[in-house]
Protein backbone atom coordinates (compact mmCIF):
# COMPACT_ATOMS: atom_id res chain seq x y z
CA MET A 1 -28.28 -27.82 -123.75
CA ASP A 2 -25.10 -25.26 -122.33
CA ASP A 3 -21.93 -24.27 -123.37
CA ASN A 4 -20.33 -27.09 -122.79
CA SER A 5 -22.35 -29.79 -124.73
CA LEU A 6 -23.92 -27.41 -127.64
CA SER A 7 -21.79 -27.33 -131.10
CA VAL A 8 -21.43 -26.30 -134.41
CA HIS A 9 -23.93 -29.66 -135.54
CA SER A 10 -26.53 -28.81 -133.35
CA LEU A 11 -27.20 -25.11 -135.14
CA PRO A 12 -28.46 -24.58 -138.68
CA GLN A 13 -25.60 -24.56 -140.89
CA GLN A 14 -26.24 -20.45 -142.15
CA ILE A 15 -25.73 -19.72 -138.59
CA SER A 16 -22.13 -21.74 -137.40
CA HIS A 17 -20.95 -21.91 -141.38
CA PRO A 18 -19.72 -17.95 -141.90
CA LEU A 19 -18.25 -17.43 -138.78
CA LEU A 20 -15.91 -20.85 -138.87
CA VAL A 21 -14.67 -19.61 -142.12
CA ALA A 22 -14.58 -15.99 -140.83
CA SER A 23 -12.18 -17.36 -137.67
CA ASN A 24 -10.54 -20.57 -139.78
CA SER A 25 -11.74 -22.19 -136.16
CA SER A 26 -13.41 -25.52 -135.49
CA THR A 27 -15.28 -24.65 -132.49
CA LEU A 28 -18.58 -21.73 -132.29
CA GLU A 29 -16.89 -20.14 -128.61
CA LYS A 30 -13.30 -19.40 -130.71
CA ALA A 31 -14.55 -18.18 -133.70
CA LEU A 32 -16.82 -15.32 -131.18
CA GLU A 33 -13.23 -14.71 -129.84
CA ILE A 34 -11.62 -14.44 -132.95
CA LEU A 35 -13.90 -12.01 -134.37
CA THR A 36 -14.48 -10.18 -131.42
CA GLU A 37 -10.62 -9.50 -131.72
CA THR A 38 -10.78 -8.42 -135.26
CA SER A 39 -14.00 -6.16 -134.76
CA ARG A 40 -11.68 -3.48 -132.87
CA THR A 41 -10.86 -2.13 -135.22
CA SER A 42 -12.44 -0.31 -138.17
CA ASP A 43 -10.67 -2.60 -141.37
CA GLY A 44 -11.57 -5.41 -139.48
CA ARG A 45 -15.40 -4.43 -138.78
CA LEU A 46 -15.63 -3.65 -142.73
CA ASP A 47 -14.45 -6.68 -143.44
CA LEU A 48 -16.82 -9.08 -141.71
CA ALA A 49 -19.39 -6.62 -142.57
CA SER A 50 -18.83 -7.55 -145.91
CA LYS A 51 -18.69 -10.94 -144.97
CA ASN A 52 -22.40 -10.94 -144.05
CA ILE A 53 -21.70 -12.09 -140.46
CA LEU A 54 -23.71 -9.85 -138.69
CA PRO A 55 -27.10 -11.50 -139.68
CA ALA A 56 -25.03 -14.86 -138.44
CA VAL A 57 -25.02 -13.47 -135.09
CA LEU A 58 -27.91 -12.14 -134.40
CA LEU A 59 -29.18 -15.85 -135.25
CA LEU A 60 -27.27 -16.90 -133.13
CA CYS A 61 -28.57 -14.96 -130.50
CA GLN A 62 -31.86 -16.32 -131.16
CA ASN A 63 -30.76 -19.98 -130.53
CA LEU A 64 -28.93 -19.53 -127.65
CA SER A 65 -30.64 -20.71 -124.70
CA TYR A 66 -30.60 -18.33 -121.41
CA PRO A 67 -29.24 -19.07 -118.88
CA SER A 68 -27.39 -22.34 -119.94
CA SER A 69 -25.48 -20.36 -123.09
CA ARG A 70 -25.08 -17.81 -121.10
CA HIS A 71 -21.40 -17.45 -121.53
CA LEU A 72 -21.81 -18.12 -125.51
CA LEU A 73 -24.68 -15.51 -125.73
CA LEU A 74 -21.97 -12.72 -123.54
CA LEU A 75 -19.75 -13.59 -126.35
CA SER A 76 -21.97 -12.55 -129.03
CA LEU A 77 -23.35 -9.86 -127.53
CA LYS A 78 -19.72 -8.50 -127.11
CA LEU A 79 -18.71 -9.17 -130.88
CA LEU A 80 -22.39 -7.38 -131.85
CA ARG A 81 -21.49 -4.18 -129.60
CA ASN A 82 -17.95 -4.24 -131.80
CA LEU A 83 -19.19 -4.52 -135.34
CA CYS A 84 -21.69 -1.98 -134.67
CA ALA A 85 -18.96 0.21 -133.51
CA GLY A 86 -19.48 3.09 -136.00
CA GLU A 87 -19.51 0.61 -138.71
CA LEU A 88 -23.15 1.76 -140.70
CA THR A 89 -22.86 -1.38 -142.61
CA ASN A 90 -23.20 -3.35 -140.01
CA GLN A 91 -25.74 -1.10 -137.94
CA ASN A 92 -28.15 -0.92 -141.03
CA SER A 93 -27.65 -4.57 -141.20
CA PHE A 94 -28.59 -5.04 -137.33
CA VAL A 95 -32.23 -3.37 -137.76
CA GLU A 96 -32.73 -4.53 -141.38
CA HIS A 97 -32.67 -8.72 -139.63
CA ASP A 98 -34.88 -7.39 -136.84
CA GLY A 99 -31.98 -7.44 -134.37
CA VAL A 100 -33.81 -4.93 -132.12
CA THR A 101 -36.98 -7.95 -131.20
CA ILE A 102 -33.86 -9.87 -130.95
CA LEU A 103 -31.98 -8.07 -128.41
CA LEU A 104 -35.31 -6.96 -126.36
CA SER A 105 -35.82 -10.66 -126.00
CA THR A 106 -32.30 -11.08 -124.68
CA LEU A 107 -32.85 -8.37 -122.45
CA HIS A 108 -36.23 -10.39 -121.12
CA SER A 109 -34.96 -13.09 -120.27
CA ALA A 110 -31.96 -11.76 -118.93
CA ILE A 111 -33.85 -9.54 -116.28
CA THR A 112 -36.64 -11.60 -115.17
CA CYS A 113 -34.65 -14.77 -115.54
CA ASP A 114 -31.54 -13.39 -112.77
CA SER A 115 -30.53 -9.77 -113.36
CA ASP A 116 -27.32 -10.93 -115.49
CA PHE A 117 -26.00 -6.86 -115.30
CA ALA A 118 -22.87 -8.47 -117.54
CA ILE A 119 -25.68 -9.64 -120.10
CA ILE A 120 -27.72 -6.50 -119.47
CA ARG A 121 -25.12 -4.19 -119.92
CA MET A 122 -23.44 -5.65 -122.84
CA GLY A 123 -26.78 -5.51 -125.05
CA LEU A 124 -26.89 -1.69 -123.92
CA GLN A 125 -23.72 -0.95 -125.63
CA VAL A 126 -24.99 -2.88 -128.33
CA LEU A 127 -28.23 -0.29 -128.94
CA ALA A 128 -26.20 2.42 -127.86
CA ASN A 129 -23.83 1.73 -130.50
CA VAL A 130 -26.99 0.67 -133.43
CA SER A 131 -28.71 4.09 -132.06
CA LEU A 132 -25.80 6.70 -133.15
CA ALA A 133 -26.53 5.67 -136.69
CA GLY A 134 -29.35 8.12 -137.07
CA GLU A 135 -32.86 8.58 -137.12
CA LEU A 136 -34.11 5.01 -138.78
CA HIS A 137 -31.82 3.15 -135.90
CA GLN A 138 -33.29 5.50 -133.14
CA LEU A 139 -36.79 5.31 -133.88
CA ALA A 140 -36.91 1.57 -134.20
CA ILE A 141 -34.87 0.63 -130.75
CA TRP A 142 -37.37 3.52 -129.31
CA ASP A 143 -40.67 1.79 -130.75
CA LYS A 144 -39.13 -1.28 -129.33
CA PHE A 145 -38.23 -0.03 -125.56
CA PHE A 146 -39.72 2.33 -124.60
CA PRO A 147 -41.55 2.74 -121.85
CA LEU A 148 -41.64 -0.81 -120.21
CA MET A 149 -38.65 -1.91 -120.72
CA PHE A 150 -36.85 1.28 -119.97
CA VAL A 151 -38.77 1.19 -116.93
CA GLN A 152 -37.87 -2.22 -116.25
CA ILE A 153 -34.09 -2.10 -116.83
CA SER A 154 -33.93 1.65 -115.06
CA SER A 155 -35.07 -0.10 -112.15
CA ILE A 156 -32.43 -2.10 -111.64
CA ARG A 157 -30.26 -0.63 -108.56
CA ARG A 158 -26.41 -1.24 -110.82
CA ARG A 159 -23.97 1.61 -111.99
CA GLU A 160 -22.98 -0.82 -114.68
CA THR A 161 -26.58 -0.50 -116.48
CA CYS A 162 -27.73 2.86 -115.30
CA ASP A 163 -24.50 3.97 -117.45
CA PRO A 164 -25.85 2.84 -120.36
CA LEU A 165 -29.08 3.25 -120.28
CA CYS A 166 -28.86 7.17 -119.87
CA MET A 167 -26.72 6.79 -123.10
CA VAL A 168 -29.50 4.91 -125.09
CA ILE A 169 -32.05 7.16 -124.09
CA TYR A 170 -30.32 10.16 -125.28
CA THR A 171 -28.81 8.96 -127.91
CA CYS A 172 -31.81 7.91 -129.48
CA CYS A 173 -33.87 11.20 -129.13
CA ASP A 174 -30.91 13.11 -129.50
CA GLY A 175 -32.29 15.48 -131.93
CA SER A 176 -36.33 14.95 -131.97
CA ASN A 177 -37.87 17.28 -129.87
CA GLU A 178 -40.31 14.70 -130.23
CA LEU A 179 -38.97 11.73 -128.40
CA PHE A 180 -37.60 14.25 -125.48
CA GLY A 181 -41.30 15.38 -125.45
CA LYS A 182 -42.35 11.77 -124.32
CA LEU A 183 -39.21 11.49 -121.84
CA TRP A 184 -41.09 13.68 -119.66
CA GLY A 185 -44.50 13.20 -120.38
CA ASP A 186 -46.60 10.65 -118.60
CA GLN A 187 -45.14 7.77 -119.26
CA GLY A 188 -41.60 8.53 -119.96
CA LEU A 189 -41.24 10.35 -116.29
CA PRO A 190 -41.12 6.92 -114.75
CA ILE A 191 -38.02 6.31 -116.08
CA LEU A 192 -36.41 9.83 -115.63
CA VAL A 193 -37.36 9.09 -111.72
CA GLU A 194 -36.09 5.52 -111.67
CA ILE A 195 -33.20 6.63 -112.93
CA VAL A 196 -32.08 9.11 -110.54
CA TRP A 197 -33.54 6.80 -107.99
CA THR A 198 -30.44 4.25 -109.63
CA ALA A 199 -27.88 7.05 -109.98
CA SER A 200 -28.61 8.42 -105.95
CA ALA A 201 -28.19 4.42 -104.78
CA VAL A 202 -25.31 3.25 -106.82
CA GLY A 203 -24.21 6.67 -108.85
CA PHE A 204 -22.28 6.70 -111.92
CA GLY A 205 -19.37 6.72 -113.83
CA GLU A 206 -19.56 7.84 -117.71
CA ASP A 207 -21.04 11.08 -118.34
CA TRP A 208 -24.16 10.30 -119.86
CA LEU A 209 -26.41 10.93 -116.84
CA LYS A 210 -25.47 14.85 -116.70
CA LEU A 211 -25.93 14.64 -120.25
CA LEU A 212 -29.52 12.91 -120.07
CA LEU A 213 -30.74 15.65 -116.99
CA SER A 214 -28.89 18.81 -118.66
CA LYS A 215 -31.24 18.39 -121.63
CA ILE A 216 -34.02 17.75 -119.19
CA CYS A 217 -34.00 19.89 -116.40
CA LEU A 218 -32.72 22.95 -117.47
CA GLU A 219 -32.30 23.11 -121.93
CA GLU A 220 -36.28 22.04 -121.81
CA HIS A 221 -37.14 23.24 -118.50
CA GLN A 222 -38.43 19.63 -116.19
CA PHE A 223 -36.58 20.02 -113.58
CA PRO A 224 -39.79 21.16 -110.83
CA GLN A 225 -41.51 18.13 -112.50
CA LEU A 226 -38.67 15.97 -112.14
CA PHE A 227 -37.37 17.15 -109.00
CA SER A 228 -41.23 16.58 -107.61
CA ARG A 229 -42.05 13.35 -108.85
CA LEU A 230 -38.89 12.23 -107.05
CA TYR A 231 -41.21 12.35 -103.98
CA PRO A 232 -44.34 14.08 -104.30
CA VAL A 233 -44.96 17.08 -101.83
CA GLY A 234 -48.33 18.11 -103.15
CA ALA A 235 -49.04 20.68 -106.46
CA SER A 236 -51.71 23.28 -106.80
CA GLU A 237 -54.21 22.50 -109.36
CA ASP A 238 -51.83 25.24 -111.52
CA GLY A 239 -49.11 23.70 -111.09
CA ASP A 240 -47.15 25.60 -108.22
CA LEU A 241 -45.14 23.00 -105.66
CA ASN A 242 -45.65 22.78 -102.03
CA PHE A 243 -43.04 22.27 -100.12
CA ARG A 244 -41.86 21.63 -96.17
CA ASN A 245 -38.93 20.79 -94.90
CA ASP A 246 -39.37 17.67 -93.33
CA VAL A 247 -40.62 16.12 -96.33
CA PHE A 248 -37.86 16.28 -98.85
CA VAL A 249 -35.42 12.99 -99.81
CA SER A 250 -32.29 12.03 -100.71
CA GLU A 251 -32.94 11.70 -104.15
CA GLN A 252 -33.78 15.39 -104.65
CA ALA A 253 -30.78 16.41 -102.53
CA PHE A 254 -29.20 14.34 -105.32
CA LEU A 255 -30.61 16.03 -108.51
CA LEU A 256 -29.64 19.36 -106.92
CA SER A 257 -25.55 18.24 -107.21
CA ILE A 258 -25.98 16.97 -110.38
CA ILE A 259 -27.53 19.93 -111.57
CA SER A 260 -24.96 21.86 -109.71
CA GLU A 261 -22.32 20.37 -111.40
CA ILE A 262 -24.24 20.61 -114.93
CA LEU A 263 -24.39 24.79 -114.33
CA SER A 264 -21.00 25.24 -113.29
CA GLU A 265 -18.54 23.10 -116.56
CA ARG A 266 -21.52 25.04 -118.40
CA ILE A 267 -22.56 27.75 -117.59
CA GLY A 268 -21.53 29.51 -119.97
CA GLU A 269 -23.68 27.62 -122.92
CA ILE A 270 -26.84 26.46 -121.26
CA THR A 271 -30.08 29.40 -121.37
CA ILE A 272 -31.12 29.43 -117.81
CA SER A 273 -34.58 29.82 -117.43
CA HIS A 274 -37.08 32.17 -114.96
CA ASP A 275 -38.71 29.53 -113.88
CA PHE A 276 -36.19 27.55 -112.79
CA ALA A 277 -34.61 30.43 -111.35
CA MET A 278 -37.23 30.81 -108.87
CA PHE A 279 -38.41 27.31 -108.35
CA VAL A 280 -34.72 26.95 -107.29
CA PHE A 281 -34.96 30.30 -104.83
CA GLY A 282 -38.70 28.64 -103.28
CA ILE A 283 -36.28 25.68 -102.22
CA LEU A 284 -33.88 27.48 -100.87
CA LYS A 285 -36.33 29.56 -98.84
CA GLN A 286 -37.76 26.16 -97.41
CA VAL A 287 -34.79 25.01 -96.33
CA ALA A 288 -33.12 28.46 -95.04
CA GLY A 289 -34.65 27.26 -91.65
CA ALA A 290 -32.59 24.24 -91.62
CA VAL A 291 -29.29 26.32 -89.66
CA ASP A 292 -31.60 26.41 -86.96
CA CYS A 293 -31.92 22.80 -86.40
CA VAL A 294 -28.22 21.39 -87.32
CA SER A 295 -25.06 21.01 -85.77
CA SER A 296 -21.77 22.38 -86.79
CA GLY A 297 -20.93 21.00 -89.74
CA GLN A 298 -17.54 20.61 -90.28
CA ARG A 299 -17.97 18.16 -93.76
CA ASP A 300 -17.95 19.64 -97.18
CA LEU A 301 -21.41 18.44 -99.84
CA PRO A 302 -22.43 16.17 -99.34
CA THR A 303 -23.03 16.27 -96.60
CA GLY A 304 -25.21 13.07 -95.78
CA SER A 305 -28.00 15.69 -94.19
CA THR A 306 -30.28 15.32 -96.85
CA ILE A 307 -31.53 19.06 -95.45
CA VAL A 308 -28.04 20.45 -95.43
CA ASP A 309 -26.92 19.58 -98.69
CA ILE A 310 -30.16 20.99 -100.56
CA LEU A 311 -29.63 23.55 -99.02
CA GLY A 312 -26.17 24.07 -99.81
CA TYR A 313 -26.90 23.04 -103.03
CA SER A 314 -29.69 25.62 -103.40
CA LEU A 315 -26.73 28.04 -102.76
CA THR A 316 -24.44 26.45 -105.74
CA ILE A 317 -26.97 26.89 -108.52
CA LEU A 318 -27.58 30.59 -107.31
CA ARG A 319 -24.18 31.81 -106.96
CA ASP A 320 -24.06 30.23 -111.05
CA LEU A 321 -27.30 31.32 -112.33
CA CYS A 322 -26.33 35.23 -110.68
CA ALA A 323 -22.67 35.12 -112.02
CA HIS A 324 -23.98 33.96 -115.20
CA ASP A 325 -26.52 37.11 -115.63
CA SER A 326 -24.86 40.33 -116.10
CA VAL A 327 -26.29 43.39 -116.47
CA GLY A 328 -26.02 44.85 -120.92
CA VAL A 329 -26.85 42.00 -121.98
CA SER A 330 -29.64 41.69 -123.79
CA LYS A 331 -32.43 38.68 -122.48
CA VAL A 332 -34.08 35.78 -124.17
CA ASP A 333 -37.64 35.67 -123.72
CA GLY A 334 -38.26 34.03 -119.95
CA SER A 335 -34.59 33.40 -119.66
CA VAL A 336 -33.29 34.51 -115.25
CA ASP A 337 -32.44 37.91 -114.39
CA VAL A 338 -31.26 38.24 -111.09
CA ASP A 339 -33.30 41.76 -110.54
CA SER A 340 -36.47 38.96 -110.32
CA LEU A 341 -35.18 37.24 -107.65
CA LEU A 342 -33.98 40.22 -105.31
CA SER A 343 -37.55 41.44 -105.85
CA THR A 344 -38.56 38.68 -103.94
CA GLY A 345 -36.09 38.77 -101.10
CA LEU A 346 -33.13 36.78 -101.66
CA LEU A 347 -30.87 39.54 -100.74
CA GLU A 348 -32.93 39.68 -97.75
CA LEU A 349 -32.88 36.21 -97.35
CA LEU A 350 -29.22 35.97 -98.06
CA LEU A 351 -27.85 38.66 -95.55
CA CYS A 352 -30.48 37.11 -92.71
CA LEU A 353 -28.46 34.62 -93.41
CA LEU A 354 -25.42 36.04 -92.54
CA ARG A 355 -26.06 37.51 -89.77
CA ASP A 356 -27.52 34.45 -87.70
CA LEU A 357 -23.42 32.70 -88.64
CA GLU A 358 -21.09 33.41 -85.01
CA PRO A 359 -18.49 36.16 -86.90
CA PRO A 360 -15.65 34.25 -88.69
CA THR A 361 -13.45 32.00 -86.70
CA THR A 362 -10.51 34.86 -87.28
CA ILE A 363 -12.95 37.37 -85.83
CA ARG A 364 -14.23 35.11 -83.24
CA LYS A 365 -11.19 34.20 -82.00
CA ALA A 366 -9.87 37.87 -81.50
CA MET A 367 -13.09 38.76 -80.17
CA LYS A 368 -13.10 35.73 -77.24
CA GLN A 369 -10.02 36.97 -75.74
CA SER A 370 -11.61 40.30 -75.20
CA GLU A 371 -14.25 38.64 -73.66
CA ASP A 372 -13.00 36.17 -71.62
CA GLN A 373 -11.52 38.93 -69.96
CA LYS A 374 -15.22 40.61 -69.31
CA GLY A 375 -17.06 37.24 -68.94
CA THR A 376 -19.63 38.46 -71.65
CA THR A 377 -20.42 36.77 -74.80
CA SER A 378 -21.67 39.38 -77.84
CA TYR A 379 -22.25 37.51 -80.96
CA SER A 380 -24.56 34.42 -82.15
CA SER A 381 -23.43 31.12 -81.50
CA LYS A 382 -24.80 29.60 -84.42
CA ARG A 383 -22.89 27.76 -86.26
CA CYS A 384 -22.61 26.49 -90.25
CA PRO A 385 -24.02 23.44 -91.46
CA TYR A 386 -21.41 22.38 -93.74
CA LYS A 387 -17.86 23.40 -94.60
CA GLY A 388 -18.30 26.00 -96.43
CA PHE A 389 -22.14 27.75 -95.97
CA ARG A 390 -20.61 31.30 -95.77
CA ARG A 391 -18.52 31.09 -98.16
CA ASP A 392 -20.88 30.46 -101.10
CA ILE A 393 -24.15 32.88 -99.06
CA VAL A 394 -20.55 35.74 -99.84
CA ALA A 395 -20.92 34.46 -103.21
CA VAL A 396 -24.10 34.69 -103.68
CA ILE A 397 -24.76 38.18 -102.91
CA GLY A 398 -20.90 39.38 -104.22
CA ASN A 399 -22.58 37.90 -108.20
CA CYS A 400 -26.00 39.90 -107.17
CA VAL A 401 -23.76 43.18 -106.65
CA TYR A 402 -21.67 43.21 -109.39
CA ARG A 403 -22.88 46.42 -111.61
CA ARG A 404 -25.42 46.55 -110.02
CA LYS A 405 -25.64 50.20 -108.22
CA HIS A 406 -29.57 48.99 -106.95
CA VAL A 407 -28.35 46.50 -105.03
CA GLN A 408 -25.63 48.55 -104.57
CA ASP A 409 -27.38 50.82 -103.08
CA GLU A 410 -29.60 48.15 -101.16
CA MET A 411 -27.44 46.19 -99.32
CA ARG A 412 -26.36 49.88 -97.90
CA GLU A 413 -29.68 50.39 -97.02
CA ARG A 414 -30.13 47.14 -95.23
CA ASN A 415 -26.76 47.79 -93.49
CA GLY A 416 -25.15 45.10 -95.12
CA ILE A 417 -21.79 46.98 -95.72
CA LEU A 418 -19.67 46.53 -92.58
CA LEU A 419 -21.48 42.88 -92.16
CA LEU A 420 -19.47 42.48 -96.06
CA LEU A 421 -16.34 44.05 -95.01
CA GLN A 422 -15.97 41.08 -91.99
CA GLN A 423 -16.40 38.73 -94.30
CA CYS A 424 -12.49 39.22 -96.35
CA VAL A 425 -11.26 36.92 -93.48
CA ILE A 426 -9.85 33.29 -93.53
CA ASP A 427 -12.13 31.03 -91.79
CA GLU A 428 -11.52 27.24 -91.22
CA ASN A 429 -15.30 26.30 -92.43
CA ASN A 430 -15.08 27.84 -95.11
CA PRO A 431 -12.35 27.52 -97.53
CA PHE A 432 -11.40 30.45 -100.06
CA MET A 433 -13.43 32.94 -97.38
CA ARG A 434 -11.34 35.59 -97.75
CA GLU A 435 -11.15 35.91 -101.54
CA TRP A 436 -14.91 35.58 -101.78
CA GLY A 437 -15.14 38.67 -99.48
CA ILE A 438 -12.80 40.58 -100.60
CA TRP A 439 -13.82 39.64 -104.85
CA ALA A 440 -18.14 40.81 -102.96
CA VAL A 441 -16.57 43.94 -101.32
CA ARG A 442 -14.92 45.00 -104.75
CA ASN A 443 -17.91 44.68 -106.69
CA LEU A 444 -20.40 46.72 -103.36
CA LEU A 445 -18.03 49.49 -103.77
CA GLU A 446 -17.40 50.19 -107.85
CA GLY A 447 -18.53 52.47 -109.00
CA ASN A 448 -20.66 53.81 -106.05
CA GLY A 449 -19.28 56.94 -104.03
CA GLU A 450 -22.17 56.38 -101.68
CA ASN A 451 -20.93 53.04 -100.35
CA GLN A 452 -17.44 54.38 -100.54
CA ARG A 453 -17.95 56.92 -98.54
CA VAL A 454 -19.79 54.85 -96.21
CA VAL A 455 -16.34 52.83 -96.17
CA ALA A 456 -14.46 55.59 -95.79
CA ASP A 457 -15.98 57.14 -92.59
CA LEU A 458 -16.38 53.88 -91.21
CA GLU A 459 -12.46 53.52 -91.47
CA VAL A 460 -12.50 57.53 -89.96
CA GLN A 461 -14.34 55.96 -87.23
CA GLY A 462 -12.44 53.05 -86.57
CA SER A 463 -14.97 50.47 -87.36
CA VAL A 464 -12.76 49.15 -90.41
CA ASP A 465 -9.68 48.94 -88.23
CA VAL A 466 -10.52 45.49 -87.38
CA PRO A 467 -8.65 42.06 -87.57
CA GLU A 468 -10.99 41.04 -90.70
CA ILE A 469 -8.78 43.57 -92.60
CA THR A 470 -5.64 44.83 -90.78
CA SER A 471 -4.40 41.29 -89.18
CA LEU A 472 -4.43 40.18 -92.70
CA GLY A 473 -2.52 42.73 -95.07
CA LEU A 474 -5.70 44.47 -95.92
CA LYS A 475 -6.36 48.42 -96.38
CA VAL A 476 -8.77 50.63 -96.68
CA GLU A 477 -7.72 53.28 -98.88
CA VAL A 478 -9.72 56.17 -99.07
CA ASP A 479 -8.24 59.32 -101.49
CA GLN A 480 -8.67 62.64 -99.02
CA LYS A 481 -10.35 65.10 -101.76
CA THR A 482 -12.95 62.52 -103.48
CA ARG A 483 -13.23 60.39 -99.95
CA ARG A 484 -13.90 57.23 -101.95
CA ALA A 485 -12.53 54.05 -100.61
CA LYS A 486 -11.52 51.05 -101.86
CA LEU A 487 -10.35 47.39 -100.50
CA VAL A 488 -6.70 47.11 -101.11
CA ASN A 489 -3.26 44.59 -100.20
CA LEU A 490 -0.92 46.66 -98.27
CA SER A 491 1.89 44.03 -99.58
C-alpha cells in the first residue's frame, strides 16, 4: 500500500480520527501538513498535547510501511519533531508510548532498505528533542540505540545524518559521567571513530561534533585513545603509543584540526591535561622531519598533505597551550605545565626548525642582492611546508618566553636572540609574521637585563642594523646608563 492508495479508512480509527479532527481535514496528508504547521509554535504544541495527538502519530508511524509510504512517514516524523521541541507533555508521552522503540524500527528500515538520509535525519532530530527533556528520556534512547544503532548510523558518510547524530549522543550523555564513560569504552569508541571518519570525509555543519569532541578529548582526557584508534599504529603495554611518520592518516589530521579550533575558541574555559600536552608534543617530534621531504608550501592549513597538516595543527595546539599556561597561576592536578614541555626539549626543537628554514622573504631579498654580486649563497634553502609555518613556530616561542626568565635565559644560551630578532619582518608566506616576531622579542627582553645587554651589544656592533629591523621602521633603543634595550617603533 503506497501513499496514493492509503486512505483514512484503511487505518484504525484511533489513529486517523484524532488527526483529522484536530486538523479539520479529510485526508491524512493534509492533516499532517496542517498539524506540522500548528506545532511550529509553543502554543500550538501545547494545544496539540491537550488533544493527545502525539500517541496517534506514533501509531501512524508504526502502521506505515517503508518504503511504500515514505512520504507520509516523513511528514509524520516532521510532526513528531515539532511536537517534542521543548514541550514536556509531548516528550513524556513519546517515552510513555514506547516512541523510542517505534523510531528504532523506522530508522532500521530506512537504513537497511536504501539508507534514506532524509528519514534518518528527521528521526534523529526527533530523538534529539526528546533527549532534552531529562535523564529518563536520555536513558530510554541510550538503552535502545547504544551501541549497535549508533554504530550503524555513524558509518553513514553523510553530513545530514552526522550532525543530528552528534546532537543525540551529546544530549543523551550530557550530565551523565556514566554514559560518557561508556562512550569512550570498548563499545563506544567505535562510534566516535566512525563519526570522525564521516566528518572528515563529508564535513559538518553544526557545532555538536565540536561539543562532543571537546568533552571526550579535552575534558575527559581521551584524545590519545581516539587519535590512535583512527589508525592503530601500535601501543606498548603501558599505553604509550609509538608513531612512525609514514602511518598517520588524514582522519588524524582532521581530528587535530578540530581540537585546534576548540582550543582557540575555549582556551580560557578548559583545563588541559599534562598528558594531552605531552601527547601532542610527541606527535610534533615525530613529524618534525617532514620539512625535509616536502616542497615549498604556498597553501594555508589544511594543505591536503596529511603529514604537513599534522605538523601545522600540532604547532597551533601547542601555541594555544603555552598561551594558556601563565606564571603564578596555581596548577590543577594533572594540568598542563609549559615547563614540563620545555624540559623535554620543546624550545630546542622549535629553534632547530626555525634555524633550518631559509630567511624570511624580506631578509632573503636583501641578502640575495649582495650574494648575486659575490656569486655565493649563505643561507639554507629549506622552505616552509605550509603558509604560516614560520609564524606558528615564533608564536609558540613567544608564548613560552612570556614572563619565564629561565626560558628567556635558555634562548640566550642557545644563541636564539638574533634568530628571533630576524623574525620581526614581513614575510610573504607567513601572514602576521612581523606582529608575532615583535611580540616574541618583547617577551624575550621583558625583565631580563642579560638579554637586553645582548641586544644592546648587537646594536652597537651593527648586528641588528639589518633589514629585519631598520627597513621596517623598528629600532633597538638602548639606555646608555643601564645598557638595557627594547624593540620600539620609529614612528
